[in-house]
Structures are given as structure tokens and as C-alpha cells.
Coordinates of C-alpha atoms in Angstrom, one line a residue:
Chain A
M30 CA -3.2 31.0 -111.6
S31 CA -3.2 34.3 -113.4
R32 CA -1.2 35.8 -110.6
T33 CA 1.4 33.0 -111.0
L34 CA 1.6 33.6 -114.7
W35 CA 2.1 37.3 -114.0
I36 CA 5.0 36.6 -111.7
L37 CA 6.5 34.2 -114.3
G38 CA 6.1 36.9 -116.9
V39 CA 7.8 39.5 -114.8
I40 CA 10.7 37.2 -114.1
A41 CA 11.1 36.4 -117.8
L42 CA 11.0 40.1 -118.7
A43 CA 13.6 40.9 -116.0
L44 CA 15.9 38.2 -117.2
L45 CA 15.6 39.4 -120.8
T46 CA 16.0 43.1 -120.2
A47 CA 18.4 43.4 -117.3
P48 CA 21.5 42.6 -119.3
L49 CA 20.5 45.3 -121.8
L50 CA 20.1 47.9 -119.1
W51 CA 23.3 47.1 -117.3
P52 CA 26.2 49.1 -118.9
F53 CA 28.9 46.4 -118.6
E54 CA 29.3 43.4 -121.0
A55 CA 29.5 40.0 -119.4
T56 CA 32.0 38.6 -121.9
A57 CA 34.2 41.7 -122.4
P58 CA 37.5 41.3 -120.4
D59 CA 39.1 44.5 -119.2
L60 CA 42.6 43.7 -117.9
T61 CA 43.0 47.1 -116.2
Q62 CA 40.0 46.3 -113.9
R63 CA 41.0 42.9 -112.6
N64 CA 39.8 41.4 -109.3
L65 CA 38.2 44.6 -108.1
A66 CA 36.2 44.6 -104.8
A67 CA 32.6 45.4 -104.7
S68 CA 31.9 49.1 -105.4
L69 CA 29.1 51.3 -106.7
T70 CA 30.2 50.8 -110.3
H71 CA 30.7 47.1 -109.9
P72 CA 28.3 46.0 -107.2
L73 CA 29.7 42.5 -107.1
G74 CA 33.2 43.4 -108.1
T75 CA 35.1 42.0 -111.2
D76 CA 36.6 38.6 -111.9
R77 CA 40.2 37.7 -112.8
L78 CA 39.8 38.9 -116.3
G79 CA 38.2 42.2 -115.3
R80 CA 34.6 41.2 -116.3
D81 CA 31.9 42.7 -114.3
R82 CA 30.4 40.0 -112.0
L83 CA 26.9 41.5 -111.9
A84 CA 26.8 41.4 -115.7
R85 CA 27.9 37.8 -115.7
L86 CA 25.3 37.0 -113.1
L87 CA 22.5 38.6 -115.2
M88 CA 23.8 36.8 -118.3
G89 CA 24.0 33.5 -116.3
G90 CA 20.4 33.8 -115.4
Q91 CA 19.5 34.2 -119.0
I92 CA 21.6 31.3 -120.1
S93 CA 20.2 29.0 -117.3
A94 CA 16.6 30.0 -118.1
L95 CA 17.2 29.5 -121.8
T96 CA 18.7 26.1 -121.3
G97 CA 15.9 25.3 -118.9
L98 CA 13.3 26.3 -121.5
A99 CA 14.9 24.4 -124.4
G100 CA 15.5 21.3 -122.2
M101 CA 11.8 21.5 -121.1
A102 CA 10.6 21.8 -124.7
L103 CA 12.6 18.8 -125.8
T104 CA 11.5 16.8 -122.6
V105 CA 7.9 17.6 -123.2
L106 CA 8.1 16.8 -126.9
L107 CA 9.8 13.4 -126.3
G108 CA 7.5 12.6 -123.3
T109 CA 4.4 13.5 -125.2
A110 CA 5.4 11.4 -128.2
I111 CA 6.2 8.4 -126.1
G112 CA 3.1 8.8 -123.9
L113 CA 0.8 9.1 -127.0
A114 CA 2.4 6.1 -128.7
S115 CA 2.0 4.1 -125.5
G116 CA -1.6 5.1 -124.9
L117 CA -2.8 4.6 -128.4
S118 CA -0.9 1.5 -129.5
R119 CA -1.6 -1.7 -127.6
R120 CA 1.4 -3.4 -129.2
L121 CA 3.9 -0.7 -128.2
D122 CA 2.4 -0.1 -124.8
P123 CA 4.0 -2.9 -122.7
W124 CA 7.4 -2.2 -124.1
L125 CA 7.3 1.5 -123.8
M126 CA 6.0 1.3 -120.2
R127 CA 8.7 -1.2 -119.3
L128 CA 11.3 1.2 -120.7
T129 CA 9.7 4.2 -118.8
D130 CA 9.8 2.2 -115.5
L131 CA 13.4 1.2 -116.1
C132 CA 14.5 4.8 -116.8
L133 CA 12.6 6.0 -113.8
A134 CA 14.4 3.6 -111.6
L135 CA 17.9 4.5 -112.9
P136 CA 19.9 7.3 -111.2
M137 CA 20.1 9.8 -114.0
L138 CA 23.0 12.0 -112.9
P139 CA 25.7 9.4 -113.5
M140 CA 24.1 8.7 -116.9
M141 CA 24.1 12.4 -117.8
L142 CA 27.7 12.7 -116.7
L143 CA 28.6 9.7 -118.8
I144 CA 26.9 11.0 -121.9
V145 CA 28.3 14.5 -121.5
M146 CA 31.8 13.0 -121.1
L147 CA 31.5 10.9 -124.2
F148 CA 29.9 13.3 -126.6
R149 CA 31.1 16.7 -125.5
A150 CA 34.4 16.9 -127.5
P151 CA 32.9 15.9 -130.9
L152 CA 29.9 18.1 -130.5
T153 CA 31.8 21.2 -129.4
A154 CA 34.2 20.6 -132.3
S155 CA 31.5 20.5 -134.9
L156 CA 29.1 23.1 -133.5
G157 CA 31.3 25.5 -131.6
D158 CA 31.8 25.8 -127.8
T159 CA 28.6 27.4 -126.7
L160 CA 26.1 26.0 -129.2
G161 CA 27.6 22.5 -129.0
T162 CA 27.4 22.4 -125.2
F163 CA 23.9 23.9 -125.4
T164 CA 22.7 21.2 -127.8
L165 CA 24.4 18.5 -125.7
I166 CA 23.0 19.6 -122.4
T167 CA 19.4 20.1 -123.6
T168 CA 19.4 16.7 -125.4
V169 CA 20.9 15.0 -122.3
I170 CA 18.2 16.6 -120.1
A171 CA 15.4 15.5 -122.5
L172 CA 16.8 11.9 -122.7
T173 CA 17.0 11.6 -118.9
S174 CA 13.7 13.3 -117.9
W175 CA 10.9 12.5 -120.4
M176 CA 9.5 9.7 -118.2
Q177 CA 7.1 11.7 -116.0
T178 CA 5.5 13.5 -118.9
A179 CA 5.2 10.2 -120.8
R180 CA 3.4 8.5 -117.9
L181 CA 1.1 11.5 -117.4
I182 CA 0.1 11.7 -121.1
R183 CA -0.4 8.0 -121.3
A184 CA -2.8 8.1 -118.3
E185 CA -4.7 11.0 -119.9
V186 CA -4.9 9.2 -123.3
L187 CA -6.2 6.1 -121.7
R188 CA -8.8 8.1 -119.7
L189 CA -9.8 10.1 -122.8
S190 CA -10.0 7.1 -125.1
G191 CA -12.8 5.7 -123.0
M192 CA -14.9 8.9 -123.3
E193 CA -17.8 9.4 -125.6
F194 CA -16.4 12.1 -127.8
T195 CA -13.4 10.0 -128.8
Q196 CA -15.6 7.1 -129.5
A197 CA -17.8 9.4 -131.6
A198 CA -14.7 10.6 -133.5
R199 CA -13.6 7.0 -134.0
A200 CA -17.1 6.1 -135.2
L201 CA -16.9 8.9 -137.7
G202 CA -13.8 7.3 -139.1
A203 CA -11.0 9.2 -137.5
G204 CA -7.6 7.5 -137.8
P205 CA -5.2 7.3 -134.8
W206 CA -3.2 10.3 -135.9
H207 CA -6.2 12.5 -136.3
L208 CA -7.6 11.3 -133.1
A209 CA -4.4 12.0 -131.2
I210 CA -3.7 15.4 -132.6
R211 CA -7.2 16.9 -132.9
H212 CA -9.1 15.2 -130.1
I213 CA -6.8 13.9 -127.4
L214 CA -3.9 16.3 -127.3
P215 CA -6.0 19.4 -126.9
N216 CA -7.7 17.8 -123.9
C217 CA -4.3 16.9 -122.3
M218 CA -3.2 20.6 -122.2
A219 CA -3.7 21.1 -118.4
P220 CA -1.5 18.2 -117.2
L221 CA 0.9 18.9 -120.1
V222 CA 1.4 22.5 -118.8
T223 CA 1.8 21.3 -115.3
S224 CA 4.5 18.8 -116.2
A225 CA 6.1 21.3 -118.5
T226 CA 6.7 23.8 -115.6
L227 CA 8.0 21.0 -113.4
A228 CA 10.2 19.8 -116.3
M229 CA 11.6 23.3 -116.6
A230 CA 12.6 23.5 -113.0
Q231 CA 14.2 20.1 -113.2
A232 CA 16.0 21.1 -116.4
M233 CA 17.4 24.2 -114.8
I234 CA 18.6 22.2 -111.8
A235 CA 20.2 19.6 -114.1
E236 CA 22.0 22.2 -116.2
S237 CA 23.3 23.9 -113.1
A238 CA 24.4 20.6 -111.6
L239 CA 26.4 19.8 -114.7
S240 CA 28.0 23.2 -114.9
F241 CA 28.6 23.1 -111.1
L242 CA 30.5 19.8 -111.5
G243 CA 32.6 21.4 -114.3
L244 CA 30.9 19.5 -117.1
G245 CA 28.5 22.1 -118.4
F246 CA 29.2 25.3 -120.2
A247 CA 32.7 26.5 -120.6
P248 CA 33.8 29.4 -118.3
G249 CA 33.4 31.9 -121.3
T250 CA 29.6 31.3 -121.2
P251 CA 28.5 32.0 -117.6
S252 CA 25.6 29.9 -116.4
L253 CA 24.4 30.0 -112.8
G254 CA 25.9 26.6 -112.0
G255 CA 29.2 27.7 -113.6
L256 CA 29.3 30.9 -111.6
L257 CA 28.8 28.8 -108.4
H258 CA 31.5 26.4 -109.5
E259 CA 33.9 29.4 -109.9
A260 CA 33.0 31.1 -106.6
L261 CA 32.8 28.1 -104.3
P262 CA 36.5 28.0 -103.4
Y263 CA 36.3 31.6 -102.3
L264 CA 33.2 31.3 -100.3
G265 CA 35.0 32.3 -97.1
L266 CA 36.5 35.5 -98.6
H267 CA 33.7 36.6 -100.9
P268 CA 30.5 34.9 -99.9
A269 CA 28.4 37.3 -102.1
R270 CA 29.9 35.9 -105.3
A271 CA 28.6 32.4 -104.6
L272 CA 25.5 33.3 -102.7
A273 CA 24.2 35.6 -105.5
P274 CA 24.0 33.0 -108.3
G275 CA 22.9 30.4 -105.7
L276 CA 20.0 32.5 -104.5
M277 CA 19.1 33.6 -108.0
L278 CA 18.8 29.9 -109.1
A279 CA 16.9 29.1 -105.9
V280 CA 14.4 31.9 -106.5
I281 CA 13.8 31.0 -110.2
V282 CA 13.4 27.3 -109.5
L283 CA 11.1 27.9 -106.5
I284 CA 8.8 30.2 -108.5
V285 CA 8.7 27.9 -111.5
T286 CA 7.9 24.9 -109.2
G287 CA 5.2 27.0 -107.4
A288 CA 3.7 28.0 -110.7
G289 CA 3.5 24.3 -111.6
E290 CA 1.7 23.5 -108.4
A291 CA -0.7 26.4 -108.9
I292 CA -1.5 25.4 -112.4
C293 CA -2.0 21.8 -111.2
Q294 CA -4.5 23.0 -108.6
T295 CA -6.4 25.1 -111.1
H296 CA -6.8 22.3 -113.7
D297 CA -6.9 19.2 -111.5
P298 CA -6.7 16.3 -113.9
R299 CA -8.3 14.1 -111.3
G300 CA -11.4 16.1 -111.3
Q301 CA -11.8 16.4 -107.6
T302 CA -13.6 19.3 -106.2
G303 CA -12.7 21.7 -103.4
R304 CA -9.6 23.8 -103.0
A305 CA -8.2 21.8 -100.1
H306 CA -8.6 18.5 -102.0
R307 CA -6.8 19.8 -105.0
E308 CA -4.0 21.2 -103.0
D309 CA -3.4 17.8 -101.4
A310 CA -3.6 16.0 -104.7
C311 CA -1.0 18.3 -106.3
Q312 CA 1.4 17.9 -103.4
G313 CA 1.1 14.2 -103.2
R314 CA 2.0 14.0 -106.8
Chain B
M22 CA 6.6 -21.1 -99.4
A23 CA 3.8 -21.8 -101.7
P24 CA 4.7 -22.9 -105.2
R25 CA 2.9 -19.9 -106.6
A26 CA 5.1 -17.5 -104.6
L27 CA 8.2 -19.5 -105.8
T28 CA 7.3 -19.1 -109.4
A29 CA 6.6 -15.4 -108.9
L30 CA 10.0 -15.0 -107.3
A31 CA 11.6 -16.9 -110.1
R32 CA 9.9 -14.7 -112.7
R33 CA 11.0 -11.5 -110.8
G34 CA 14.5 -12.9 -110.7
A35 CA 14.6 -13.5 -114.4
G36 CA 13.1 -10.1 -115.0
L37 CA 15.8 -8.5 -112.8
G38 CA 18.6 -10.4 -114.7
L39 CA 17.2 -9.1 -118.0
T40 CA 16.9 -5.6 -116.7
L41 CA 20.5 -5.5 -115.5
L42 CA 21.7 -7.0 -118.8
A43 CA 19.8 -4.3 -120.6
I44 CA 21.5 -1.6 -118.5
A45 CA 24.9 -3.1 -119.1
L46 CA 24.3 -3.3 -122.9
A47 CA 23.0 0.3 -123.0
I48 CA 26.1 1.6 -121.2
F49 CA 28.4 -0.4 -123.5
A50 CA 26.5 0.8 -126.6
L51 CA 26.9 4.4 -125.4
L52 CA 30.6 3.9 -125.0
S53 CA 31.0 2.2 -128.4
L54 CA 28.9 4.7 -130.3
A55 CA 30.5 7.7 -128.9
P56 CA 32.5 9.4 -131.6
G57 CA 35.3 10.6 -129.3
D58 CA 38.7 9.0 -129.1
P59 CA 39.4 7.5 -125.7
L60 CA 43.0 8.6 -126.0
A61 CA 42.1 12.2 -126.8
Q62 CA 43.5 13.3 -123.5
M63 CA 46.9 11.9 -124.1
P64 CA 49.6 14.4 -125.1
H65 CA 49.6 15.4 -128.8
T66 CA 53.4 14.8 -129.0
L67 CA 52.9 11.0 -128.8
P68 CA 54.3 9.4 -132.0
P69 CA 51.5 7.7 -134.1
E70 CA 53.1 4.3 -133.6
V71 CA 53.1 4.6 -129.8
R72 CA 49.5 5.7 -130.0
T73 CA 48.6 2.6 -132.1
A74 CA 50.5 0.4 -129.6
M75 CA 48.6 1.9 -126.7
R76 CA 45.3 1.3 -128.5
E77 CA 46.3 -2.3 -129.0
A78 CA 47.4 -2.7 -125.4
L79 CA 44.1 -1.3 -124.1
G80 CA 42.2 -3.6 -126.4
L81 CA 40.5 -0.8 -128.3
N82 CA 41.1 -2.3 -131.7
A83 CA 39.2 -5.5 -131.0
P84 CA 35.7 -5.8 -132.7
W85 CA 32.9 -4.7 -130.4
P86 CA 31.4 -8.2 -129.8
A87 CA 34.8 -9.2 -128.4
R88 CA 35.1 -6.1 -126.2
L89 CA 31.5 -6.7 -124.9
A90 CA 32.2 -10.3 -124.2
L91 CA 35.4 -9.5 -122.4
W92 CA 33.7 -6.8 -120.3
L93 CA 30.8 -9.1 -119.3
K94 CA 33.2 -11.9 -118.5
Q95 CA 35.3 -9.6 -116.4
L96 CA 32.2 -8.3 -114.6
L97 CA 30.4 -11.6 -114.1
L98 CA 33.2 -14.1 -113.7
I99 CA 36.7 -12.7 -113.0
E100 CA 35.8 -10.0 -110.6
P101 CA 33.6 -12.2 -108.3
L102 CA 36.4 -14.8 -108.4
A103 CA 38.9 -12.1 -107.4
L104 CA 36.6 -11.2 -104.6
C105 CA 36.6 -14.8 -103.4
D106 CA 40.4 -14.8 -103.6
A107 CA 40.6 -11.7 -101.5
L108 CA 38.1 -13.1 -98.9
L109 CA 39.1 -16.8 -98.8
G110 CA 42.7 -16.8 -99.9
T111 CA 42.0 -18.9 -103.0
T112 CA 43.8 -18.3 -106.3
W113 CA 41.0 -18.7 -108.8
A114 CA 41.4 -15.4 -110.5
E115 CA 45.2 -15.5 -110.7
G116 CA 46.5 -14.3 -114.0
A117 CA 43.0 -13.6 -115.4
P118 CA 42.7 -10.1 -117.1
R119 CA 41.0 -8.0 -114.4
L120 CA 39.2 -4.7 -115.0
L121 CA 42.0 -2.2 -114.6
S122 CA 41.7 1.6 -114.2
W123 CA 43.6 3.5 -116.9
Q124 CA 44.5 6.1 -114.4
S125 CA 45.9 4.1 -111.5
H126 CA 46.5 0.8 -113.2
S127 CA 44.9 -1.0 -110.3
P128 CA 41.7 -3.1 -110.4
V129 CA 38.5 -1.1 -110.7
M130 CA 36.8 -3.2 -108.1
G131 CA 39.5 -2.4 -105.6
L132 CA 38.9 1.3 -106.1
I133 CA 35.2 0.8 -105.7
T134 CA 35.4 -1.3 -102.5
D135 CA 37.6 1.4 -101.0
R136 CA 35.1 4.1 -101.7
L137 CA 31.8 2.2 -101.3
P138 CA 31.6 2.4 -97.4
Q139 CA 31.8 6.2 -97.3
T140 CA 28.9 6.6 -99.7
L141 CA 26.8 3.9 -98.0
R142 CA 27.4 5.5 -94.6
L143 CA 26.4 8.9 -95.9
M144 CA 23.2 7.7 -97.5
A145 CA 22.2 5.4 -94.6
L146 CA 22.7 8.1 -92.1
A147 CA 20.7 10.6 -94.2
Y148 CA 17.9 8.2 -94.8
A149 CA 17.7 7.2 -91.1
I150 CA 17.6 10.8 -89.9
G151 CA 15.3 11.8 -92.8
L152 CA 12.8 9.1 -92.0
A153 CA 12.9 9.9 -88.3
C154 CA 12.1 13.6 -89.1
A155 CA 9.6 13.0 -91.8
L156 CA 7.4 10.5 -89.9
P157 CA 6.3 12.8 -87.0
L158 CA 6.3 15.9 -89.3
G159 CA 4.1 14.3 -92.0
L160 CA 1.7 12.7 -89.5
W161 CA 1.4 15.9 -87.5
Q162 CA 0.8 18.0 -90.6
A163 CA -1.9 15.6 -91.7
Y164 CA -3.6 15.7 -88.3
T165 CA -3.6 19.5 -88.3
H166 CA -4.0 19.9 -92.1
H167 CA -4.9 23.3 -93.5
S168 CA -4.0 25.0 -90.2
R169 CA -1.5 27.9 -90.4
A170 CA 1.3 25.7 -89.0
D171 CA 0.6 23.1 -91.7
H172 CA 0.8 25.7 -94.4
A173 CA 4.1 27.0 -93.0
A174 CA 5.5 23.5 -92.9
T175 CA 4.3 22.8 -96.4
A176 CA 6.1 25.9 -97.7
L177 CA 9.3 24.8 -95.9
T178 CA 9.2 21.2 -97.3
M179 CA 8.4 22.6 -100.8
T180 CA 11.4 24.9 -100.6
A181 CA 13.7 22.1 -99.4
Y182 CA 12.3 19.8 -102.1
A183 CA 12.8 22.3 -104.9
L184 CA 16.3 23.5 -104.0
P185 CA 19.1 21.7 -105.6
P186 CA 21.6 20.1 -103.2
F187 CA 24.5 22.4 -104.2
V188 CA 22.5 25.5 -103.2
T189 CA 21.5 24.1 -99.8
A190 CA 25.1 22.9 -99.3
L191 CA 26.3 26.4 -100.1
L192 CA 23.9 28.1 -97.8
L193 CA 24.7 25.6 -95.0
I194 CA 28.4 26.0 -95.3
W195 CA 28.1 29.7 -95.4
L196 CA 25.9 29.7 -92.3
F197 CA 27.5 27.1 -90.1
S198 CA 31.2 27.0 -91.2
I199 CA 31.9 30.6 -92.3
T200 CA 29.6 32.8 -90.4
L201 CA 29.2 30.8 -87.2
G202 CA 32.3 28.7 -87.4
W203 CA 30.7 25.8 -85.7
L204 CA 31.4 23.0 -88.2
P205 CA 34.2 22.2 -90.7
S206 CA 33.3 23.1 -94.3
G207 CA 35.0 20.0 -95.8
Y208 CA 35.5 16.4 -95.0
D209 CA 38.9 15.2 -93.9
A210 CA 39.2 11.7 -95.3
S211 CA 42.5 10.9 -93.6
H212 CA 40.9 11.5 -90.1
R213 CA 41.2 8.4 -87.9
I214 CA 39.0 7.6 -85.0
T215 CA 41.1 6.7 -82.0
D216 CA 39.4 8.3 -78.9
A217 CA 36.3 10.1 -77.9
Q218 CA 37.6 13.5 -79.1
S219 CA 38.4 12.2 -82.6
L220 CA 35.0 10.5 -82.7
G221 CA 33.5 13.9 -81.9
H222 CA 35.4 15.4 -84.8
E223 CA 34.2 12.7 -87.2
V224 CA 30.6 13.4 -86.1
K225 CA 31.1 17.1 -86.6
Q226 CA 32.5 16.8 -90.1
L227 CA 29.7 14.5 -91.1
I228 CA 26.9 16.8 -89.9
L229 CA 26.8 19.2 -92.9
P230 CA 27.0 16.6 -95.7
V231 CA 24.4 14.4 -94.0
L232 CA 22.2 17.4 -93.4
V233 CA 22.2 18.4 -97.1
L234 CA 20.9 14.9 -98.1
T235 CA 18.6 14.7 -95.0
L236 CA 16.8 17.9 -96.0
Q237 CA 16.1 16.6 -99.5
I238 CA 14.9 13.2 -98.1
T239 CA 12.8 14.7 -95.4
A240 CA 11.1 17.0 -97.9
Q241 CA 10.4 14.2 -100.3
L242 CA 9.0 11.8 -97.7
T243 CA 7.0 14.4 -95.7
R244 CA 5.0 15.6 -98.7
H245 CA 3.9 12.1 -99.6
L246 CA 3.4 11.0 -96.0
R247 CA 1.2 14.0 -95.4
A248 CA -0.9 13.3 -98.5
S249 CA -1.3 9.6 -97.7
A250 CA -2.0 10.2 -94.0
I251 CA -4.8 12.7 -94.9
E252 CA -6.4 10.0 -96.9
V253 CA -6.1 7.5 -94.1
L254 CA -7.6 10.0 -91.6
N255 CA -10.8 10.1 -93.7
A256 CA -11.2 6.3 -93.5
D257 CA -13.9 4.6 -91.5
H258 CA -11.7 2.9 -89.0
I259 CA -10.3 6.3 -88.0
R260 CA -13.8 7.5 -87.3
T261 CA -14.3 4.6 -85.1
A262 CA -11.0 5.3 -83.3
R263 CA -12.0 8.9 -82.8
A264 CA -15.4 7.8 -81.4
K265 CA -13.4 5.9 -78.8
V266 CA -12.0 9.3 -77.8
L267 CA -8.4 8.4 -78.7
G268 CA -5.9 11.2 -78.3
P269 CA -3.9 12.4 -81.3
R270 CA -0.9 10.4 -80.2
A271 CA -2.6 7.1 -79.9
L272 CA -4.6 7.7 -83.0
L273 CA -1.6 8.6 -85.2
T274 CA 0.8 6.0 -83.9
G275 CA -1.7 3.2 -83.5
H276 CA -4.1 3.6 -86.4
V277 CA -2.8 6.0 -89.0
M278 CA 1.0 5.4 -89.2
R279 CA 0.8 1.8 -90.4
H280 CA -1.4 2.6 -93.3
A281 CA 0.2 5.9 -94.2
M282 CA 3.7 4.2 -94.1
L283 CA 2.8 1.9 -97.1
P284 CA 3.1 4.4 -99.9
V285 CA 6.2 5.8 -98.2
V286 CA 8.1 2.6 -98.9
T287 CA 7.4 3.1 -102.6
I288 CA 8.3 6.8 -102.5
M289 CA 11.6 6.0 -100.9
A290 CA 12.4 3.6 -103.7
L291 CA 11.1 6.0 -106.4
G292 CA 13.0 8.9 -104.9
L293 CA 16.3 7.0 -104.5
P294 CA 17.7 7.9 -108.0
Q295 CA 17.4 11.6 -107.1
I296 CA 19.0 11.1 -103.7
V297 CA 21.9 9.2 -105.4
G298 CA 22.5 12.2 -107.6
G299 CA 22.4 14.5 -104.5
A300 CA 24.9 12.2 -102.8
I301 CA 27.3 12.5 -105.8
I302 CA 27.1 16.3 -105.7
T303 CA 27.4 16.4 -101.9
E304 CA 30.5 14.2 -102.0
Q305 CA 32.0 16.5 -104.5
I306 CA 31.3 19.7 -102.5
F307 CA 32.6 18.3 -99.2
A308 CA 35.4 16.2 -100.7
I309 CA 34.1 13.0 -99.2
N310 CA 36.1 10.1 -100.8
G311 CA 33.0 8.1 -101.9
L312 CA 31.8 6.7 -105.1
G313 CA 30.5 10.0 -106.4
H314 CA 33.9 11.6 -105.9
L315 CA 35.5 8.7 -107.7
L316 CA 33.0 9.0 -110.6
I317 CA 33.6 12.7 -111.1
S318 CA 37.4 12.5 -110.9
S319 CA 37.4 9.6 -113.3
I320 CA 35.3 11.5 -115.7
H321 CA 37.6 14.4 -115.6
A322 CA 40.6 12.1 -116.2
G323 CA 38.8 10.2 -119.0
D324 CA 39.2 6.9 -117.2
L325 CA 36.6 4.9 -119.2
P326 CA 36.8 1.5 -117.4
V327 CA 36.1 3.1 -114.0
V328 CA 33.3 5.3 -115.3
Q329 CA 31.7 2.5 -117.2
T330 CA 31.8 0.1 -114.3
L331 CA 30.8 2.6 -111.7
T332 CA 27.8 3.9 -113.7
L333 CA 26.6 0.3 -114.1
L334 CA 27.2 -0.5 -110.4
I335 CA 25.3 2.5 -109.2
A336 CA 22.4 1.6 -111.5
V337 CA 22.4 -2.0 -110.3
L338 CA 22.4 -0.9 -106.6
V339 CA 19.4 1.4 -107.3
V340 CA 17.5 -1.3 -109.2
L341 CA 18.2 -3.8 -106.3
A342 CA 17.0 -1.3 -103.8
N343 CA 13.8 -1.0 -105.8
L344 CA 13.3 -4.7 -105.7
L345 CA 13.9 -4.7 -102.0
A346 CA 11.3 -2.0 -101.6
D347 CA 8.9 -4.1 -103.6
A348 CA 9.4 -7.1 -101.4
A349 CA 9.1 -4.9 -98.3
Y350 CA 5.8 -3.6 -99.6
R351 CA 4.4 -7.1 -100.1
W352 CA 5.6 -8.0 -96.6
L353 CA 4.0 -5.0 -95.0
D354 CA 0.7 -5.3 -96.8
P355 CA -0.4 -8.9 -97.0
R356 CA -3.4 -7.8 -99.2
I357 CA -1.0 -7.7 -102.1
G358 CA -0.4 -11.2 -103.4
A359 CA 3.1 -12.6 -103.9

């Protein structure tokens, strides 16, 4: 697990520092340098406004990872809140679980597209192009992917509620809030971290899918999906322009997913013993 | 059927009706609450009085209960009647206000029935091939689990599972269409099948889009099939079967598969929403004129009636598929009561 965290840290560091080290700016157009082929100064060439493609790729990685992080944070927050409420309140539980099951059964991409289509113009008008789209996309991701976290947290809450230490806390007069925050949530950390890493991978894919379909960030803000969207028509002429963002996204998503599985195996919520058992449990999830 | 089974069926039916109504209400609420102007994409040079007249003609000025009632009436009453008219030659829906697309001014349901077969064919082919690959792969992985080959296959399925469809599509197009030049990179919707050669072309242009979805489905199913087959392999009846010196083939097909298949039915239903999303993106990449393509182009054009109806329809189809999976599960496993 520590190895996985190391790899994650290295990737995060690379994403953060690479644009600082690279001499070209991703958003600065240079009309004298338009549509250049790949060369030593511009390893991926320049686009139709003379912006360095490698700089845009590095910034795209940053933007996609940031959106993924923010989307993950919102998803986990919403999922934990709903899972806690559902696990702790008998009255809310049937309704919240019905809602969760319904949302799990719905195809979320069309819903995301619908919400983005309806709320994009007003949000970008009031918050600006990049911030508005960022808020919209992260909110939409959270609204369409909180269900797994909620279910996981609810199951943990139900398991922990039957244990002696929660009963002891209840006997000492702990209210539901105190119980949830001081006793139950700290014990949910392992499944929470697992679902958070998986939520991050999903959020990055969702953001790229939206940008790829032309409904995410505006072309001025390069994200990996947007770069793919730009480069796909020229796949035959310049395959590297599309393959580079595609592979970058693939590698980040694979590593994040792998980290999720590794964390799941280290802290198996089901309490089985033996490495082989835990691997199987985490894959059959 | 026993009366208990009948009441259970009735209860499920009522629950389904409520679910579908809730989805319809949620979509309608989204559209009504959205602060944007549906006519925002119209030219700015339109005089205000023309704009007002357009809003009036599109029924946007009516209060929301009236709009909701009209939409539900169109969906539940007028469109089914129009379908009857088209099939049986009756004239029940004549003159009734049908759901019209703002973009093409033709009935929304006509657009949808034009596009539905392509999407269904794509998904059915992908599921058939995906299941045919996942079954042997998952069972074999379970039988040899924690061998080197199993670990390699697990890494492969994990990769295929984690990669978004547009990245796999990109890699496949680059490999098979551009580098090797074996397959077309897009789908020609105007292609007609007249003889063996044109049938061959149709098959060729379907390979890549189907493959993108198949990879996703195979990965999804194999991972779960492997996990559930490993569990079955530890069961007592498998020990008995092994004691009878059954070979791997007889053991897996005769004793493991039936039990390991059960959770797969559920997984297929649970994974369907993700595959539908994959199909939308795949259709967009390969320009297949299915529902996903219609949805994206209508969103770009701001064609609200089509988007609204299509989102609802896709949700309804997926919920119905879930119900079907549930019924199949009960039929496959008699231990679960009706």
C-alpha cells in the first residue's frame, strides 16, 4: 500500500511541477508559430493558434486531475452524508435506499448531459467560463456518482452500530451526531478511502467524457478529454496528438484504480484473512 | 400461478409504474427549474414580439402543471395511439398535438423509432459476444486462480475495465484503421445490404464499435464471474465432483457454471447503465446513427423535446432491463421465492 501511495504522490508531483518546468505557456497564443510540426522545441508541435501542444497536454493533465479531485471530494461528501443518514435513521433509511437503488439503475451519462445542457449557460455567465464549467462539472459528477459511497458507508454504519463500543458510547449518552462523527466515521476510514480513489477515477473519466463530447471545458481551458476531442479528426495525419492525451488519461486512471484496489486489499472491510482471499474480494466488488 | 406470486407481480408492477413516474417528474423538474432560456440559441436579431410569439407557439408560457400534464398526456396517450395508427392504419391520434422536435418539426417518436434499431443491434451484438468471451475466460481463470496466467488475465480485464470507451476506441481505430488499414474508422449509415459483398462490408464496419463495447462488457462480467466461480469451487458439491475424478471441462460446465452464472445476471443488469453510456460515446465516435448520436446532436442544437423524451426513454429501457434481470434471476434460482 505504501508503494501505491508513493506512485500516486510521484504522479501528483509530476502533474503539479511539469507545467512550471516547461518553458512554454499553454494558453499563450503565438500567431507566428501556428500549426508547426513536431520538433525539438515543440515535441508535439503547435496548434492552430500557435500554442505549444506539450504545454497544453501538461496543463490538461492538471485540469483533469483537479476536476477529478474536486468531483471525488464532493461525491464522497454527499455519499457519506446520505450513507450516515440512512444508516443511523430508521425513518429515512427505506426512502434513501430506494433513491440510491433508483439512481444506481439509471444511465447517468444522459442525465449528466441533460444537466450540463440546461445549466451551463447561466453558470458560465455568472461565474466565468472556466470556474462556471468547473463548478458545473464537479457538481454534476457528485450528483450522479454518490451512490456507491452511500451504500458502502451505510453498510459500515449498520455493522458498527451493532458493535460493543458504539453501544457503550450510546449507554454513556452520546447523541446521534456525536456517535456518527466521533465513533462511527473514524472506523469507516478504510472503505471510505477505497471508494474515494475509485470515485476519483470515475470522476476523471466522467469529466473527460463530457469534454470529449464537446460539453465540458471550453477550448481555452485544455482538459484531456477536450484535447482528445480536438485531435480525433486528425488521427490519421497526427496520431500522436490524440494518442498522447488518451494514454495520459489511461495511465492516470489505471494507477488510481490500482491504488484503490491495493488500499481495499490492505484494509479489507470484510475482515477476511489471507492475501488471496482479499484480492478476490476486492475484485468481485 | 399461485395467488401469492400474482400479488407479488402486481406489487412489482405498481412499484415500477411509480418509479417511471418519478423519473419523468425528475426530468420535467430539471427542465422547468433550469434558469436558461430555451430560445437562447435563436438569433439575437429576432424582434421581441416575434420571440414572444414563438414562446407562445411552443407552449412555454403555460403554467408548469399544464405543461407537465400535456407532456404526460402526449407520452402516455397520444404517442401510443399514433403508434397504433402507424401499425394498424387507424386514425385515433389524428389532429392530436404530438410531441414535435423543434429542430426537424417531425414527431419525436418517429426520430426515435428510426434510430432505435441501430443502438439495439450494437448493444445486443456487444452483449452476446461479451458474454461468449467472459464465460469461458472467467471460469478458466477461477479454475486456475492465482496462477501466472490468471494474474495476467486479471491485469488485462482490469485495464479494459478501467479504460474509458473513447480511449479504447481511439487506440483501436489507430491500430486497425490507420496503421493496419484493415477496418473502416467510421460507420457508413447509408450503406445498404444487397449481396454477400455488401454484407461483408456491413460486418467489417460494425467490428470496431462492437469491439469497444465488448471489451468493456467482457471485463465487467469476467471479473465478477471469476470471483463467483472461485466461491463455487470451494463448495461441497464440487469436492464430491472432484472425488468422482471429473475433468476440468465437465466440472466447469456441468457443476460450476450454473451456480456461478447467477450473480452474473445481476451484474449484467447493474452494469447496464455504464454500458449505455459507453454506447452513446461509441456511436458518437463512429458516427453510428443511433439514439446516442441523436441525443448528442439534439443537445448541441438545444432541441428540448427530443432530449427530454430520449433521456426518459433510455432510463425507462434500463429500468425495464433491470426488472427483466430480476425475473430471470428468480426463474434461474427457484430458491428465491416469487
